[in-house]
Amino acid sequence: MNKILTDIALSIIGIFILIIILLLLTTSSIDNFLLIVKALPKERFEKKSFFYFELVDHYVIPVTPINSPNKICEPLFYQAIFLKDFNVTLCYRKVKPHLNEDLFSVFSLNSYFSKYIKKLDPDKVYIVLLTRPSGFKQFYEVREFLRKKGFDVGWYPYEENTALRFSRFGRKVGIQ
Amino acid sequence: MKKDEINADVITDMSLGILGILTLVLLLFILSTVRGVKVNLKIEAESFEGKYPFFFICSRERDIDVFKVWCNSKYLPQEDEKEQLIKVCKELQSLLKKTTLNNQVHTVISFIKTNKSFNEHFFPFFLIEPRGVHIFYKIERELQHKTIGYLPLPKNINFVISRETGRK
């Protein structure tokens, strides 16, 4: 009988220790998610050329074409429609990133984002993240990643299911 | 060892095993709930050309675009700036009380454009909630020629606005 009681008592102690360890681990992982940002106004002028990425959920889709200089949106991923009367181009996404985690996830090393970033020069290019509400949380991580690579980064919010809109003169988004 | 003693041992081991599994399931459930919610965002307020950010939260409630004004002055380093923030806040809040929810945007825009104290000491900084993108468009269009700042404010995020610490 005593042996059973000892076993039960030891197991309960073990479980409590496990709970404490897991709580400590959880608490320390919360600290890892502390994001620090500076509240500065956006800058007005930027001499580098703009390069746009769309950030939706945890997917990053290149918007600016890297091999088609005459196009406004990357034809691989977007259908562009030019509205002559308004001098505006609307870009509709034609790919479904959630069906291609490997190619579009921000965490994937094989993603287009990773490949494009390797090709871009931080001294010549300024990156703008066109961010959907579903990508708000990921935004800070992506921005930090790009900054560590030496890029200046700006952003602009887009409602979830609207087309990307570019005027003839481009969208001017300052660094922030 | 008697047969009864063996049975008792087996039953004890089994119940302890079940207890352990249940505890683990419970812990995993708690952890999965906690993860993803406890992201903390620290927004450091820096002065820009002698002016400090004045924070507005762009949001949407019951299908109406709304502004929330951040009137906690702790992020400001000096007493006179804190007093200014409180003064400007009171002024803006009293205007907002007099206006309907539908007219809030117009009120805030004209306040930002015309209020002397506000423009002497602050620049508007918008924290945009996922449902607040629409209201931000309205205000950005109207304030094209003003110095503004904006950042996304994700859902379920704890955030603090603090003084700059000099960390780059």
mmCIF file of C-alpha atoms in Angstrom:
data_model
loop_
_atom_site.group_PDB
_atom_site.id
_atom_site.type_symbol
_atom_site.label_atom_id
_atom_site.label_comp_id
_atom_site.label_asym_id
_atom_site.label_seq_id
_atom_site.Cartn_x
_atom_site.Cartn_y
_atom_site.Cartn_z
ATOM 1 C CA MET A 1 0.000 0.000 0.000
ATOM 2 C CA ASN A 2 2.836 2.371 0.956
ATOM 3 C CA LYS A 3 4.544 1.637 -2.342
ATOM 4 C CA ILE A 4 1.429 2.653 -4.262
ATOM 5 C CA LEU A 5 1.137 5.916 -2.330
ATOM 6 C CA THR A 6 4.812 6.688 -2.934
ATOM 7 C CA ASP A 7 4.357 5.997 -6.667
ATOM 8 C CA ILE A 8 1.332 8.284 -6.862
ATOM 9 C CA ALA A 9 3.070 11.052 -4.899
ATOM 10 C CA LEU A 10 6.175 10.833 -7.103
ATOM 11 C CA SER A 11 4.075 10.922 -10.271
ATOM 12 C CA ILE A 12 2.185 13.992 -9.082
ATOM 13 C CA ILE A 13 5.473 15.749 -8.253
ATOM 14 C CA GLY A 14 6.769 14.766 -11.695
ATOM 15 C CA ILE A 15 3.702 16.193 -13.381
ATOM 16 C CA PHE A 16 4.044 19.480 -11.472
ATOM 17 C CA ILE A 17 7.701 19.752 -12.465
ATOM 18 C CA LEU A 18 6.671 19.150 -16.082
ATOM 19 C CA ILE A 19 4.019 21.867 -15.845
ATOM 20 C CA ILE A 20 6.547 24.343 -14.412
ATOM 21 C CA ILE A 21 9.099 23.525 -17.137
ATOM 22 C CA LEU A 22 6.488 23.960 -19.875
ATOM 23 C CA LEU A 23 5.275 27.235 -18.382
ATOM 24 C CA LEU A 24 8.853 28.526 -18.214
ATOM 25 C CA LEU A 25 9.392 27.513 -21.824
ATOM 26 C CA THR A 26 6.186 29.243 -22.881
ATOM 27 C CA THR A 27 7.099 32.414 -21.023
ATOM 28 C CA SER A 28 10.557 32.528 -22.546
ATOM 29 C CA SER A 29 9.117 31.961 -26.014
ATOM 30 C CA ILE A 30 6.820 34.976 -25.483
ATOM 31 C CA ASP A 31 9.900 37.154 -25.016
ATOM 32 C CA ASN A 32 11.138 35.964 -28.384
ATOM 33 C CA PHE A 33 8.059 37.488 -29.955
ATOM 34 C CA LEU A 34 8.764 40.955 -28.642
ATOM 35 C CA LEU A 35 8.856 43.224 -31.672
ATOM 36 C CA ILE A 36 10.369 46.663 -31.327
ATOM 37 C CA VAL A 37 9.552 49.289 -33.936
ATOM 38 C CA LYS A 38 10.152 52.994 -34.169
ATOM 39 C CA ALA A 39 7.283 55.362 -34.781
ATOM 40 C CA LEU A 40 8.772 57.615 -37.416
ATOM 41 C CA PRO A 41 7.037 59.396 -40.270
ATOM 42 C CA LYS A 42 7.403 58.020 -43.751
ATOM 43 C CA GLU A 43 10.089 59.634 -45.844
ATOM 44 C CA ARG A 44 8.962 61.533 -48.878
ATOM 45 C CA PHE A 45 11.754 61.115 -51.392
ATOM 46 C CA GLU A 46 13.666 58.080 -52.384
ATOM 47 C CA LYS A 47 16.185 57.900 -55.179
ATOM 48 C CA LYS A 48 16.302 54.134 -55.455
ATOM 49 C CA SER A 49 13.930 52.250 -57.704
ATOM 50 C CA PHE A 50 10.850 50.711 -56.109
ATOM 51 C CA PHE A 51 10.382 46.964 -55.925
ATOM 52 C CA TYR A 52 7.009 45.706 -54.747
ATOM 53 C CA PHE A 53 6.068 42.517 -52.965
ATOM 54 C CA GLU A 54 2.562 41.596 -51.888
ATOM 55 C CA LEU A 55 2.294 40.204 -48.362
ATOM 56 C CA VAL A 56 -0.815 38.174 -47.697
ATOM 57 C CA ASP A 57 -1.022 35.928 -44.641
ATOM 58 C CA HIS A 58 2.451 34.334 -44.497
ATOM 59 C CA TYR A 59 2.924 34.414 -48.260
ATOM 60 C CA VAL A 60 5.054 36.868 -50.193
ATOM 61 C CA ILE A 61 4.400 37.314 -53.897
ATOM 62 C CA PRO A 62 6.724 39.367 -56.109
ATOM 63 C CA VAL A 63 4.738 42.099 -57.850
ATOM 64 C CA THR A 64 7.457 43.943 -59.754
ATOM 65 C CA PRO A 65 8.624 41.891 -62.731
ATOM 66 C CA ILE A 66 12.291 41.051 -62.658
ATOM 67 C CA ASN A 67 12.588 39.933 -66.285
ATOM 68 C CA SER A 68 9.857 41.970 -67.990
ATOM 69 C CA PRO A 69 10.838 45.639 -67.675
ATOM 70 C CA ASN A 70 7.845 46.849 -69.712
ATOM 71 C CA LYS A 71 5.279 45.285 -67.427
ATOM 72 C CA ILE A 72 3.931 46.781 -64.206
ATOM 73 C CA CYS A 73 3.052 43.485 -62.523
ATOM 74 C CA GLU A 74 4.853 40.172 -62.774
ATOM 75 C CA PRO A 75 2.911 38.322 -65.500
ATOM 76 C CA LEU A 76 3.658 34.976 -63.843
ATOM 77 C CA PHE A 77 1.521 35.900 -60.858
ATOM 78 C CA TYR A 78 -0.726 38.796 -61.887
ATOM 79 C CA GLN A 79 -3.194 39.697 -64.564
ATOM 80 C CA ALA A 80 -2.800 43.395 -65.334
ATOM 81 C CA ILE A 81 -5.626 45.551 -66.675
ATOM 82 C CA PHE A 82 -4.906 49.107 -67.796
ATOM 83 C CA LEU A 83 -7.746 51.597 -67.322
ATOM 84 C CA LYS A 84 -6.995 54.225 -69.921
ATOM 85 C CA ASP A 85 -9.469 56.820 -68.665
ATOM 86 C CA PHE A 86 -7.925 56.845 -65.197
ATOM 87 C CA ASN A 87 -4.305 56.176 -66.199
ATOM 88 C CA VAL A 88 -4.310 53.339 -63.726
ATOM 89 C CA THR A 89 -3.253 49.694 -63.929
ATOM 90 C CA LEU A 90 -5.069 47.150 -61.789
ATOM 91 C CA CYS A 91 -3.212 43.956 -60.973
ATOM 92 C CA TYR A 92 -5.243 40.882 -60.073
ATOM 93 C CA ARG A 93 -3.446 37.997 -58.445
ATOM 94 C CA LYS A 94 -3.876 34.846 -60.497
ATOM 95 C CA VAL A 95 -1.968 32.415 -58.282
ATOM 96 C CA LYS A 96 -3.236 30.782 -55.106
ATOM 97 C CA PRO A 97 -0.271 30.925 -52.735
ATOM 98 C CA HIS A 98 -1.849 28.624 -50.120
ATOM 99 C CA LEU A 99 -1.733 25.820 -52.684
ATOM 100 C CA ASN A 100 2.007 26.321 -53.133
ATOM 101 C CA GLU A 101 3.573 26.735 -49.699
ATOM 102 C CA ASP A 102 7.017 25.898 -51.021
ATOM 103 C CA LEU A 103 6.989 28.645 -53.639
ATOM 104 C CA PHE A 104 5.300 31.430 -51.722
ATOM 105 C CA SER A 105 5.668 30.891 -47.986
ATOM 106 C CA VAL A 106 7.906 33.398 -46.286
ATOM 107 C CA PHE A 107 9.448 30.520 -44.363
ATOM 108 C CA SER A 108 10.414 28.565 -47.476
ATOM 109 C CA LEU A 109 13.981 28.715 -48.751
ATOM 110 C CA ASN A 110 12.763 27.788 -52.238
ATOM 111 C CA SER A 111 10.266 30.624 -52.438
ATOM 112 C CA TYR A 112 10.222 33.232 -55.190
ATOM 113 C CA PHE A 113 10.730 35.809 -52.442
ATOM 114 C CA SER A 114 14.079 34.242 -51.424
ATOM 115 C CA LYS A 115 15.158 33.966 -55.050
ATOM 116 C CA TYR A 116 14.218 37.556 -55.885
ATOM 117 C CA ILE A 117 15.888 38.946 -52.772
ATOM 118 C CA LYS A 118 19.151 37.274 -53.788
ATOM 119 C CA LYS A 119 18.963 39.018 -57.176
ATOM 120 C CA LEU A 120 18.172 42.493 -55.837
ATOM 121 C CA ASP A 121 20.792 45.058 -54.856
ATOM 122 C CA PRO A 122 20.025 46.929 -51.586
ATOM 123 C CA ASP A 123 21.987 49.951 -52.881
ATOM 124 C CA LYS A 124 19.765 50.313 -55.929
ATOM 125 C CA VAL A 125 16.412 48.961 -54.841
ATOM 126 C CA TYR A 126 13.954 50.031 -52.206
ATOM 127 C CA ILE A 127 11.402 47.402 -51.172
ATOM 128 C CA VAL A 128 7.721 48.138 -50.632
ATOM 129 C CA LEU A 129 5.545 45.552 -48.923
ATOM 130 C CA LEU A 130 1.952 45.852 -50.115
ATOM 131 C CA THR A 131 0.402 44.318 -47.033
ATOM 132 C CA ARG A 132 -3.047 42.773 -46.641
ATOM 133 C CA PRO A 133 -4.681 42.719 -43.183
ATOM 134 C CA SER A 134 -4.021 38.966 -42.996
ATOM 135 C CA GLY A 135 -0.312 39.731 -43.396
ATOM 136 C CA PHE A 136 -0.111 42.396 -40.673
ATOM 137 C CA LYS A 137 1.365 39.998 -38.153
ATOM 138 C CA GLN A 138 4.002 38.700 -40.554
ATOM 139 C CA PHE A 139 4.879 42.190 -41.720
ATOM 140 C CA TYR A 140 7.239 42.971 -38.848
ATOM 141 C CA GLU A 141 9.196 39.746 -39.305
ATOM 142 C CA VAL A 142 9.519 40.232 -43.064
ATOM 143 C CA ARG A 143 10.568 43.849 -42.606
ATOM 144 C CA GLU A 144 13.207 42.882 -40.042
ATOM 145 C CA PHE A 145 14.512 40.158 -42.348
ATOM 146 C CA LEU A 146 14.833 42.620 -45.251
ATOM 147 C CA ARG A 147 16.503 45.256 -43.100
ATOM 148 C CA LYS A 148 19.085 42.747 -41.960
ATOM 149 C CA LYS A 149 19.810 42.113 -45.638
ATOM 150 C CA GLY A 150 20.494 45.845 -46.012
ATOM 151 C CA PHE A 151 17.279 46.926 -47.759
ATOM 152 C CA ASP A 152 15.287 50.068 -47.056
ATOM 153 C CA VAL A 153 11.693 49.036 -46.554
ATOM 154 C CA GLY A 154 8.360 50.806 -46.845
ATOM 155 C CA TRP A 155 4.846 49.452 -46.739
ATOM 156 C CA TYR A 156 1.327 50.249 -47.769
ATOM 157 C CA PRO A 157 -1.881 48.576 -46.585
ATOM 158 C CA TYR A 158 -4.311 46.998 -49.030
ATOM 159 C CA GLU A 159 -7.752 45.688 -48.201
ATOM 160 C CA GLU A 160 -7.929 41.918 -48.333
ATOM 161 C CA ASN A 161 -9.577 41.207 -51.684
ATOM 162 C CA THR A 162 -8.906 44.258 -53.777
ATOM 163 C CA ALA A 163 -6.742 44.548 -56.880
ATOM 164 C CA LEU A 164 -3.343 46.207 -56.538
ATOM 165 C CA ARG A 165 -3.555 49.628 -58.094
ATOM 166 C CA PHE A 166 -0.730 51.533 -59.783
ATOM 167 C CA SER A 167 -0.990 54.920 -61.390
ATOM 168 C CA ARG A 168 1.057 55.711 -64.480
ATOM 169 C CA PHE A 169 3.589 57.348 -62.210
ATOM 170 C CA GLY A 170 3.800 54.426 -59.824
ATOM 171 C CA ARG A 171 2.821 54.345 -56.168
ATOM 172 C CA LYS A 172 5.154 56.457 -54.085
ATOM 173 C CA VAL A 173 5.597 54.902 -50.708
ATOM 174 C CA GLY A 174 8.190 56.322 -48.343
ATOM 175 C CA ILE A 175 10.595 54.381 -46.172
ATOM 176 C CA GLN A 176 9.343 53.712 -42.702
ATOM 177 C CA MET B 1 3.926 -12.559 -5.550
ATOM 178 C CA LYS B 2 0.215 -13.188 -5.187
ATOM 179 C CA LYS B 3 -2.185 -12.806 -8.108
ATOM 180 C CA ASP B 4 -4.100 -9.984 -6.304
ATOM 181 C CA GLU B 5 -0.888 -7.961 -5.780
ATOM 182 C CA ILE B 6 0.025 -8.267 -9.481
ATOM 183 C CA ASN B 7 -3.465 -7.040 -10.489
ATOM 184 C CA ALA B 8 -3.212 -4.055 -8.100
ATOM 185 C CA ASP B 9 0.200 -3.109 -9.565
ATOM 186 C CA VAL B 10 -1.124 -3.314 -13.111
ATOM 187 C CA ILE B 11 -4.179 -1.196 -12.260
ATOM 188 C CA THR B 12 -2.019 1.449 -10.500
ATOM 189 C CA ASP B 13 0.400 1.619 -13.452
ATOM 190 C CA MET B 14 -2.453 1.926 -15.911
ATOM 191 C CA SER B 15 -4.207 4.684 -13.970
ATOM 192 C CA LEU B 16 -0.948 6.591 -13.592
ATOM 193 C CA GLY B 17 -0.322 6.216 -17.306
ATOM 194 C CA ILE B 18 -3.799 7.530 -18.135
ATOM 195 C CA LEU B 19 -3.328 10.405 -15.678
ATOM 196 C CA GLY B 20 -0.034 11.307 -17.360
ATOM 197 C CA ILE B 21 -1.540 11.231 -20.837
ATOM 198 C CA LEU B 22 -4.476 13.387 -19.753
ATOM 199 C CA THR B 23 -2.100 15.920 -18.181
ATOM 200 C CA LEU B 24 -0.038 16.079 -21.368
ATOM 201 C CA VAL B 25 -3.166 16.572 -23.483
ATOM 202 C CA LEU B 26 -4.249 19.373 -21.149
ATOM 203 C CA LEU B 27 -0.819 21.016 -21.334
ATOM 204 C CA LEU B 28 -0.721 20.786 -25.103
ATOM 205 C CA PHE B 29 -4.165 22.367 -25.262
ATOM 206 C CA ILE B 30 -3.092 25.226 -22.970
ATOM 207 C CA LEU B 31 0.101 25.785 -24.956
ATOM 208 C CA SER B 32 -1.691 25.823 -28.294
ATOM 209 C CA THR B 33 -4.111 28.405 -26.908
ATOM 210 C CA VAL B 34 -1.369 30.597 -25.534
ATOM 211 C CA ARG B 35 0.824 30.462 -28.652
ATOM 212 C CA GLY B 36 -0.024 33.021 -31.295
ATOM 213 C CA VAL B 37 -1.771 35.352 -28.884
ATOM 214 C CA LYS B 38 1.116 36.548 -26.818
ATOM 215 C CA VAL B 39 2.956 38.572 -29.394
ATOM 216 C CA ASN B 40 4.138 41.852 -27.980
ATOM 217 C CA LEU B 41 4.800 44.943 -29.984
ATOM 218 C CA LYS B 42 6.805 47.778 -28.519
ATOM 219 C CA ILE B 43 6.401 51.011 -30.433
ATOM 220 C CA GLU B 44 9.138 53.484 -29.636
ATOM 221 C CA ALA B 45 8.143 57.081 -30.129
ATOM 222 C CA GLU B 46 10.929 59.221 -31.569
ATOM 223 C CA SER B 47 10.850 62.925 -32.201
ATOM 224 C CA PHE B 48 11.050 64.032 -35.818
ATOM 225 C CA GLU B 49 11.978 67.651 -36.552
ATOM 226 C CA GLY B 50 11.106 68.498 -32.956
ATOM 227 C CA LYS B 51 7.669 66.897 -33.096
ATOM 228 C CA TYR B 52 6.473 63.712 -31.458
ATOM 229 C CA PRO B 53 4.004 61.211 -32.896
ATOM 230 C CA PHE B 54 0.417 61.540 -31.784
ATOM 231 C CA PHE B 55 -1.199 58.142 -32.073
ATOM 232 C CA PHE B 56 -4.529 57.349 -33.646
ATOM 233 C CA ILE B 57 -5.819 53.791 -33.961
ATOM 234 C CA CYS B 58 -7.742 53.188 -37.178
ATOM 235 C CA SER B 59 -10.460 50.668 -36.598
ATOM 236 C CA ARG B 60 -13.963 49.642 -37.596
ATOM 237 C CA GLU B 61 -16.852 48.821 -35.297
ATOM 238 C CA ARG B 62 -20.321 47.706 -36.306
ATOM 239 C CA ASP B 63 -19.554 48.554 -39.937
ATOM 240 C CA ILE B 64 -18.585 52.119 -39.063
ATOM 241 C CA ASP B 65 -15.047 53.446 -39.434
ATOM 242 C CA VAL B 66 -13.767 54.704 -36.094
ATOM 243 C CA PHE B 67 -10.723 56.427 -34.678
ATOM 244 C CA LYS B 68 -9.385 55.786 -31.231
ATOM 245 C CA VAL B 69 -7.154 58.480 -29.822
ATOM 246 C CA TRP B 70 -4.159 57.460 -27.712
ATOM 247 C CA CYS B 71 -4.132 59.857 -24.786
ATOM 248 C CA ASN B 72 -1.571 58.187 -22.539
ATOM 249 C CA SER B 73 1.328 60.632 -22.341
ATOM 250 C CA LYS B 74 3.868 58.259 -20.743
ATOM 251 C CA TYR B 75 5.848 57.930 -23.966
ATOM 252 C CA LEU B 76 6.747 61.610 -23.967
ATOM 253 C CA PRO B 77 10.006 62.569 -22.208
ATOM 254 C CA GLN B 78 9.216 66.078 -20.961
ATOM 255 C CA GLU B 79 6.514 67.497 -18.738
ATOM 256 C CA ASP B 80 5.474 70.329 -21.071
ATOM 257 C CA GLU B 81 5.030 67.867 -23.952
ATOM 258 C CA LYS B 82 2.899 65.676 -21.724
ATOM 259 C CA GLU B 83 0.763 68.666 -20.795
ATOM 260 C CA GLN B 84 0.384 69.571 -24.456
ATOM 261 C CA LEU B 85 -0.717 66.046 -25.315
ATOM 262 C CA ILE B 86 -3.338 66.050 -22.581
ATOM 263 C CA LYS B 87 -4.578 69.477 -23.676
ATOM 264 C CA VAL B 88 -4.809 68.470 -27.345
ATOM 265 C CA CYS B 89 -6.456 65.183 -26.381
ATOM 266 C CA LYS B 90 -9.138 66.894 -24.339
ATOM 267 C CA GLU B 91 -9.846 69.284 -27.166
ATOM 268 C CA LEU B 92 -10.116 66.503 -29.737
ATOM 269 C CA GLN B 93 -12.198 64.251 -27.506
ATOM 270 C CA SER B 94 -14.669 67.006 -26.768
ATOM 271 C CA LEU B 95 -15.032 67.580 -30.529
ATOM 272 C CA LEU B 96 -15.505 63.864 -31.116
ATOM 273 C CA LYS B 97 -18.198 63.715 -28.430
ATOM 274 C CA LYS B 98 -20.170 66.357 -30.269
ATOM 275 C CA THR B 99 -19.968 64.548 -33.591
ATOM 276 C CA THR B 100 -21.690 61.402 -34.842
ATOM 277 C CA LEU B 101 -19.674 58.236 -35.528
ATOM 278 C CA ASN B 102 -20.169 58.769 -39.255
ATOM 279 C CA ASN B 103 -18.598 62.222 -39.085
ATOM 280 C CA GLN B 104 -15.590 61.231 -36.963
ATOM 281 C CA VAL B 105 -13.247 61.038 -39.957
ATOM 282 C CA HIS B 106 -14.106 64.524 -41.107
ATOM 283 C CA THR B 107 -13.699 65.904 -37.574
ATOM 284 C CA VAL B 108 -10.294 64.304 -37.067
ATOM 285 C CA ILE B 109 -9.038 65.421 -40.481
ATOM 286 C CA SER B 110 -10.038 69.031 -39.972
ATOM 287 C CA PHE B 111 -8.572 68.946 -36.448
ATOM 288 C CA ILE B 112 -5.231 67.683 -37.757
ATOM 289 C CA LYS B 113 -5.218 70.261 -40.529
ATOM 290 C CA THR B 114 -6.145 73.267 -38.444
ATOM 291 C CA ASN B 115 -5.268 72.827 -34.770
ATOM 292 C CA LYS B 116 -2.285 75.026 -33.982
ATOM 293 C CA SER B 117 -1.137 73.273 -30.777
ATOM 294 C CA PHE B 118 -1.346 69.892 -32.445
ATOM 295 C CA ASN B 119 0.748 70.979 -35.406
ATOM 296 C CA GLU B 120 3.339 72.765 -33.289
ATOM 297 C CA HIS B 121 4.079 69.745 -31.114
ATOM 298 C CA PHE B 122 2.984 66.599 -32.908
ATOM 299 C CA PHE B 123 2.646 64.758 -36.185
ATOM 300 C CA PRO B 124 -0.153 62.216 -36.695
ATOM 301 C CA PHE B 125 0.787 58.572 -36.492
ATOM 302 C CA PHE B 126 -1.766 55.930 -37.458
ATOM 303 C CA LEU B 127 -1.804 52.414 -36.082
ATOM 304 C CA ILE B 128 -3.922 50.475 -38.526
ATOM 305 C CA GLU B 129 -5.945 47.512 -37.305
ATOM 306 C CA PRO B 130 -6.876 44.868 -39.899
ATOM 307 C CA ARG B 131 -10.364 46.348 -40.132
ATOM 308 C CA GLY B 132 -9.042 49.890 -40.198
ATOM 309 C CA VAL B 133 -7.506 49.978 -43.682
ATOM 310 C CA HIS B 134 -10.537 51.670 -45.183
ATOM 311 C CA ILE B 135 -10.537 54.574 -42.731
ATOM 312 C CA PHE B 136 -6.797 54.975 -43.271
ATOM 313 C CA TYR B 137 -7.354 55.455 -47.029
ATOM 314 C CA LYS B 138 -9.772 58.277 -46.323
ATOM 315 C CA ILE B 139 -7.384 60.060 -44.019
ATOM 316 C CA GLU B 140 -4.289 59.499 -46.137
ATOM 317 C CA ARG B 141 -5.993 61.029 -49.152
ATOM 318 C CA GLU B 142 -6.841 64.140 -47.159
ATOM 319 C CA LEU B 143 -3.421 64.490 -45.536
ATOM 320 C CA GLN B 144 -1.294 63.977 -48.636
ATOM 321 C CA HIS B 145 0.867 67.006 -47.988
ATOM 322 C CA LYS B 146 1.376 66.482 -44.282
ATOM 323 C CA THR B 147 4.052 64.503 -42.480
ATOM 324 C CA ILE B 148 2.391 61.324 -41.296
ATOM 325 C CA GLY B 149 3.449 57.894 -40.115
ATOM 326 C CA TYR B 150 1.623 54.599 -40.083
ATOM 327 C CA LEU B 151 2.186 51.024 -39.020
ATOM 328 C CA PRO B 152 0.024 47.895 -38.995
ATOM 329 C CA LEU B 153 -1.476 46.764 -35.711
ATOM 330 C CA PRO B 154 -2.119 43.024 -36.012
ATOM 331 C CA LYS B 155 -5.086 41.330 -34.380
ATOM 332 C CA ASN B 156 -4.522 39.821 -30.915
ATOM 333 C CA ILE B 157 -1.338 41.687 -30.299
ATOM 334 C CA ASN B 158 -0.315 43.311 -27.033
ATOM 335 C CA PHE B 159 1.342 46.588 -27.697
ATOM 336 C CA VAL B 160 2.976 49.333 -25.689
ATOM 337 C CA ILE B 161 4.025 52.771 -26.765
ATOM 338 C CA SER B 162 7.228 53.784 -25.057
ATOM 339 C CA ARG B 163 10.033 56.306 -25.197
ATOM 340 C CA GLU B 164 12.864 55.610 -27.588
ATOM 341 C CA THR B 165 15.675 53.623 -26.048
ATOM 342 C CA GLY B 166 18.271 54.385 -28.682
ATOM 343 C CA ARG B 167 18.277 50.784 -29.896
ATOM 344 C CA LYS B 168 18.771 50.567 -33.671
#
